Amino acid sequence: MRTRSLFITSGVILLTCNLSVAVLEYSVAEPRASATTPTTIRASVSAPQNPRKRPQTVPVVHGSSKPAQTIAPVLIATKEREPQAKPTLLEAVDHTDIRAHHQEIANEVLRALPTQCLSALKRLYVRYDNPDQRGLAGKNSIILDGSVPDSEFRALLIHEFGHITDLGCLTGANASAPSGFRDGTETIYANDPSVGFYQISWTSSRTKVSGTQDEDFVSGYASWDPFEDFAETFAYYVLQRDAFAMRAEENTALAEKFAWMETHIFQQDTAVATGTHRWTGTVPWDVTKLGYAWLASR
């Protein structure tokens, strides 16, 4: 979910450092045992180096009828490999309170995603105190649980960056009329590009288009509100694109959402993951719990 001052639930969230962050209003679904098991949805506030070669004695043979003669030893120089430089850490993840392992994962993931909204993320926080929420996000900040497995950490980051893309990057202006959608108390204007996505399944922040079915959403959690619909669809496109495309062939709403993501976010995108989840006709509950193989960073 998304942010506005610092996200505080009924159990007060204490960050390990003094943070001045907008309150986080959007999170991934909490808690769950599996990707396909619905649970109560909480509200938004809720290579070693090669050794040098030894000197070699080189035999010189001038013809098959002549014996080989040996010349003085010649040192054959070999160039030691330079240590491969690690990618420069993005400013948002270059903080000492984030463990190096998670810095590397986050840096790789963010550099693998489309770059047009990357600057909207100002700060990533990783908590190591067993927080209630696995992930929270707002317009410019993300908080993740550092105790989850690496594959889940990566998927959570992608989901939450979907919120950053939606709320902190693709924005409208009050020169346009209100869209009928609100982010809490904040008006979302009609010229906000995200509105076109919302309107596929929603008429307002809490009301679905008449006739909308569960199958019209990539996951159960996506059906919670337009903002979770956006973030789950964003993550599903990145991590489960083949399944998404398959489902879109038989579902008009999903076809529109797939096309919207390709048109507005992933225009020249190269796949960075292959989903291992197979569509069997049952809508998964949570995209961040689905299996996938991470291919490579850009």
PDB file of C-alpha atoms in Angstrom, residues 55-188:
ATOM      1  CA  PRO A  55      57.777 -19.727 -16.541  1.00  0.00           C
ATOM      2  CA  GLN A  56      57.713 -22.110 -19.463  1.00  0.00           C
ATOM      3  CA  THR A  57      60.518 -23.744 -21.496  1.00  0.00           C
ATOM      4  CA  VAL A  58      59.499 -23.501 -25.111  1.00  0.00           C
ATOM      5  CA  PRO A  59      60.789 -26.145 -27.585  1.00  0.00           C
ATOM      6  CA  VAL A  60      61.458 -24.776 -31.065  1.00  0.00           C
ATOM      7  CA  VAL A  61      61.225 -27.344 -33.882  1.00  0.00           C
ATOM      8  CA  HIS A  62      62.473 -26.284 -37.341  1.00  0.00           C
ATOM      9  CA  GLY A  63      61.528 -29.424 -39.224  1.00  0.00           C
ATOM     10  CA  SER A  64      60.534 -33.006 -38.751  1.00  0.00           C
ATOM     11  CA  SER A  65      64.029 -34.276 -39.620  1.00  0.00           C
ATOM     12  CA  LYS A  66      65.789 -32.118 -37.052  1.00  0.00           C
ATOM     13  CA  PRO A  67      65.782 -32.652 -33.336  1.00  0.00           C
ATOM     14  CA  ALA A  68      64.053 -30.116 -31.186  1.00  0.00           C
ATOM     15  CA  GLN A  69      66.368 -27.592 -29.653  1.00  0.00           C
ATOM     16  CA  THR A  70      65.754 -25.741 -26.467  1.00  0.00           C
ATOM     17  CA  ILE A  71      66.268 -22.049 -26.011  1.00  0.00           C
ATOM     18  CA  ALA A  72      66.573 -20.142 -22.795  1.00  0.00           C
ATOM     19  CA  PRO A  73      63.457 -20.035 -20.635  1.00  0.00           C
ATOM     20  CA  VAL A  74      61.042 -17.301 -21.604  1.00  0.00           C
ATOM     21  CA  LEU A  75      58.657 -15.765 -19.111  1.00  0.00           C
ATOM     22  CA  ILE A  76      55.143 -15.626 -20.486  1.00  0.00           C
ATOM     23  CA  ALA A  77      53.378 -12.750 -18.860  1.00  0.00           C
ATOM     24  CA  THR A  78      49.765 -13.139 -17.872  1.00  0.00           C
ATOM     25  CA  LYS A  79      47.508 -10.304 -16.899  1.00  0.00           C
ATOM     26  CA  GLU A  80      45.680 -10.713 -13.647  1.00  0.00           C
ATOM     27  CA  ARG A  81      41.947 -10.246 -13.863  1.00  0.00           C
ATOM     28  CA  GLU A  82      40.665  -7.043 -12.483  1.00  0.00           C
ATOM     29  CA  PRO A  83      38.035  -7.550  -9.782  1.00  0.00           C
ATOM     30  CA  GLN A  84      34.656  -6.954 -11.371  1.00  0.00           C
ATOM     31  CA  ALA A  85      33.271  -3.686 -10.147  1.00  0.00           C
ATOM     32  CA  LYS A  86      29.896  -3.857  -8.489  1.00  0.00           C
ATOM     33  CA  PRO A  87      27.160  -1.635  -9.899  1.00  0.00           C
ATOM     34  CA  THR A  88      26.976   1.710  -8.172  1.00  0.00           C
ATOM     35  CA  LEU A  89      24.311   1.689  -5.511  1.00  0.00           C
ATOM     36  CA  LEU A  90      21.310   3.828  -6.221  1.00  0.00           C
ATOM     37  CA  GLU A  91      20.930   6.671  -3.769  1.00  0.00           C
ATOM     38  CA  ALA A  92      17.655   5.265  -2.472  1.00  0.00           C
ATOM     39  CA  VAL A  93      19.333   2.039  -1.291  1.00  0.00           C
ATOM     40  CA  ASP A  94      22.769   3.374  -0.344  1.00  0.00           C
ATOM     41  CA  HIS A  95      22.165   3.523   3.401  1.00  0.00           C
ATOM     42  CA  THR A  96      24.138   1.817   6.168  1.00  0.00           C
ATOM     43  CA  ASP A  97      21.007   0.630   7.961  1.00  0.00           C
ATOM     44  CA  ILE A  98      20.305  -1.720   5.026  1.00  0.00           C
ATOM     45  CA  ARG A  99      22.406  -4.886   5.058  1.00  0.00           C
ATOM     46  CA  ALA A 100      24.749  -5.271   2.087  1.00  0.00           C
ATOM     47  CA  HIS A 101      22.923  -8.375   0.858  1.00  0.00           C
ATOM     48  CA  HIS A 102      19.627  -6.524   0.638  1.00  0.00           C
ATOM     49  CA  GLN A 103      21.299  -3.487  -0.890  1.00  0.00           C
ATOM     50  CA  GLU A 104      22.574  -5.700  -3.708  1.00  0.00           C
ATOM     51  CA  ILE A 105      19.187  -7.306  -4.313  1.00  0.00           C
ATOM     52  CA  ALA A 106      17.314  -4.016  -4.256  1.00  0.00           C
ATOM     53  CA  ASN A 107      19.865  -2.299  -6.468  1.00  0.00           C
ATOM     54  CA  GLU A 108      19.652  -5.107  -9.029  1.00  0.00           C
ATOM     55  CA  VAL A 109      15.869  -5.165  -9.041  1.00  0.00           C
ATOM     56  CA  LEU A 110      15.411  -1.424  -9.359  1.00  0.00           C
ATOM     57  CA  ARG A 111      17.965  -1.203 -12.167  1.00  0.00           C
ATOM     58  CA  ALA A 112      16.147  -4.031 -13.972  1.00  0.00           C
ATOM     59  CA  LEU A 113      12.811  -2.199 -13.996  1.00  0.00           C
ATOM     60  CA  PRO A 114      11.859   0.526 -16.481  1.00  0.00           C
ATOM     61  CA  THR A 115      13.779   3.666 -15.606  1.00  0.00           C
ATOM     62  CA  GLN A 116      11.230   6.405 -16.199  1.00  0.00           C
ATOM     63  CA  CYS A 117       9.919   6.311 -12.625  1.00  0.00           C
ATOM     64  CA  LEU A 118      13.118   5.340 -10.797  1.00  0.00           C
ATOM     65  CA  SER A 119      13.833   8.881  -9.630  1.00  0.00           C
ATOM     66  CA  ALA A 120      10.485   8.973  -7.831  1.00  0.00           C
ATOM     67  CA  LEU A 121      11.823   6.554  -5.199  1.00  0.00           C
ATOM     68  CA  LYS A 122      13.732   8.632  -2.676  1.00  0.00           C
ATOM     69  CA  ARG A 123      14.307   6.132   0.131  1.00  0.00           C
ATOM     70  CA  LEU A 124      14.171   2.402   0.807  1.00  0.00           C
ATOM     71  CA  TYR A 125      13.986   1.203   4.400  1.00  0.00           C
ATOM     72  CA  VAL A 126      14.503  -2.424   5.419  1.00  0.00           C
ATOM     73  CA  ARG A 127      13.347  -3.488   8.857  1.00  0.00           C
ATOM     74  CA  TYR A 128      14.951  -6.345  10.784  1.00  0.00           C
ATOM     75  CA  ASP A 129      12.659  -6.286  13.836  1.00  0.00           C
ATOM     76  CA  ASN A 130       9.977  -8.696  12.606  1.00  0.00           C
ATOM     77  CA  PRO A 131       7.446  -6.050  11.517  1.00  0.00           C
ATOM     78  CA  ASP A 132       3.765  -6.856  11.130  1.00  0.00           C
ATOM     79  CA  GLN A 133       3.704  -5.696   7.522  1.00  0.00           C
ATOM     80  CA  ARG A 134       5.930  -7.297   4.894  1.00  0.00           C
ATOM     81  CA  GLY A 135       5.906  -4.215   2.696  1.00  0.00           C
ATOM     82  CA  LEU A 136       4.633  -0.653   2.648  1.00  0.00           C
ATOM     83  CA  ALA A 137       4.986   2.131   0.128  1.00  0.00           C
ATOM     84  CA  GLY A 138       3.866   5.637  -0.712  1.00  0.00           C
ATOM     85  CA  LYS A 139       4.700   8.272  -3.262  1.00  0.00           C
ATOM     86  CA  ASN A 140       8.447   8.212  -2.658  1.00  0.00           C
ATOM     87  CA  SER A 141       9.336   5.711   0.092  1.00  0.00           C
ATOM     88  CA  ILE A 142       9.262   1.943   0.579  1.00  0.00           C
ATOM     89  CA  ILE A 143       9.608  -0.123   3.758  1.00  0.00           C
ATOM     90  CA  LEU A 144      10.309  -3.864   3.462  1.00  0.00           C
ATOM     91  CA  ASP A 145      10.624  -6.729   5.918  1.00  0.00           C
ATOM     92  CA  GLY A 146      14.232  -7.951   5.858  1.00  0.00           C
ATOM     93  CA  SER A 147      13.372 -11.353   7.365  1.00  0.00           C
ATOM     94  CA  VAL A 148      11.576 -12.794   4.319  1.00  0.00           C
ATOM     95  CA  PRO A 149      13.315 -15.078   1.773  1.00  0.00           C
ATOM     96  CA  ASP A 150      15.241 -13.345  -1.007  1.00  0.00           C
ATOM     97  CA  SER A 151      12.746 -14.299  -3.716  1.00  0.00           C
ATOM     98  CA  GLU A 152       9.909 -12.827  -1.687  1.00  0.00           C
ATOM     99  CA  PHE A 153      11.934  -9.723  -0.812  1.00  0.00           C
ATOM    100  CA  ARG A 154      12.474  -9.139  -4.527  1.00  0.00           C
ATOM    101  CA  ALA A 155       8.800  -9.650  -5.357  1.00  0.00           C
ATOM    102  CA  LEU A 156       7.717  -7.354  -2.526  1.00  0.00           C
ATOM    103  CA  LEU A 157      10.022  -4.625  -3.791  1.00  0.00           C
ATOM    104  CA  ILE A 158       8.539  -4.933  -7.278  1.00  0.00           C
ATOM    105  CA  HIS A 159       4.996  -4.736  -5.905  1.00  0.00           C
ATOM    106  CA  GLU A 160       5.786  -1.705  -3.770  1.00  0.00           C
ATOM    107  CA  PHE A 161       7.605  -0.010  -6.646  1.00  0.00           C
ATOM    108  CA  GLY A 162       4.331  -0.427  -8.506  1.00  0.00           C
ATOM    109  CA  HIS A 163       2.824   1.939  -5.937  1.00  0.00           C
ATOM    110  CA  ILE A 164       5.708   4.386  -6.417  1.00  0.00           C
ATOM    111  CA  THR A 165       5.085   4.282 -10.170  1.00  0.00           C
ATOM    112  CA  ASP A 166       1.363   4.810  -9.735  1.00  0.00           C
ATOM    113  CA  LEU A 167       1.295   7.445  -7.009  1.00  0.00           C
ATOM    114  CA  GLY A 168       4.646   9.189  -7.177  1.00  0.00           C
ATOM    115  CA  CYS A 169       5.471   9.131 -10.875  1.00  0.00           C
ATOM    116  CA  LEU A 170       2.326   8.962 -12.994  1.00  0.00           C
ATOM    117  CA  THR A 171       0.494  11.993 -11.684  1.00  0.00           C
ATOM    118  CA  GLY A 172      -2.002  14.549 -12.871  1.00  0.00           C
ATOM    119  CA  ALA A 173      -2.554  18.215 -12.093  1.00  0.00           C
ATOM    120  CA  ASN A 174      -5.424  20.304 -10.800  1.00  0.00           C
ATOM    121  CA  ALA A 175      -5.701  22.034 -14.165  1.00  0.00           C
ATOM    122  CA  SER A 176      -7.784  18.984 -14.983  1.00  0.00           C
ATOM    123  CA  ALA A 177     -11.103  18.015 -13.455  1.00  0.00           C
ATOM    124  CA  PRO A 178     -11.291  15.517 -10.583  1.00  0.00           C
ATOM    125  CA  SER A 179     -11.378  11.941 -11.814  1.00  0.00           C
ATOM    126  CA  GLY A 180     -13.722  10.570  -9.176  1.00  0.00           C
ATOM    127  CA  PHE A 181     -10.850   8.624  -7.614  1.00  0.00           C
ATOM    128  CA  ARG A 182      -9.265   9.676  -4.345  1.00  0.00           C
ATOM    129  CA  ASP A 183      -6.074   8.597  -2.632  1.00  0.00           C
ATOM    130  CA  GLY A 184      -7.326   8.942   0.917  1.00  0.00           C
ATOM    131  CA  THR A 185      -8.235  12.613   1.112  1.00  0.00           C
ATOM    132  CA  GLU A 186      -6.175  13.528  -1.936  1.00  0.00           C
ATOM    133  CA  THR A 187      -7.921  14.124  -5.238  1.00  0.00           C
ATOM    134  CA  ILE A 188      -6.693  12.227  -8.275  1.00  0.00           C
TER     135      ILE A 188
END
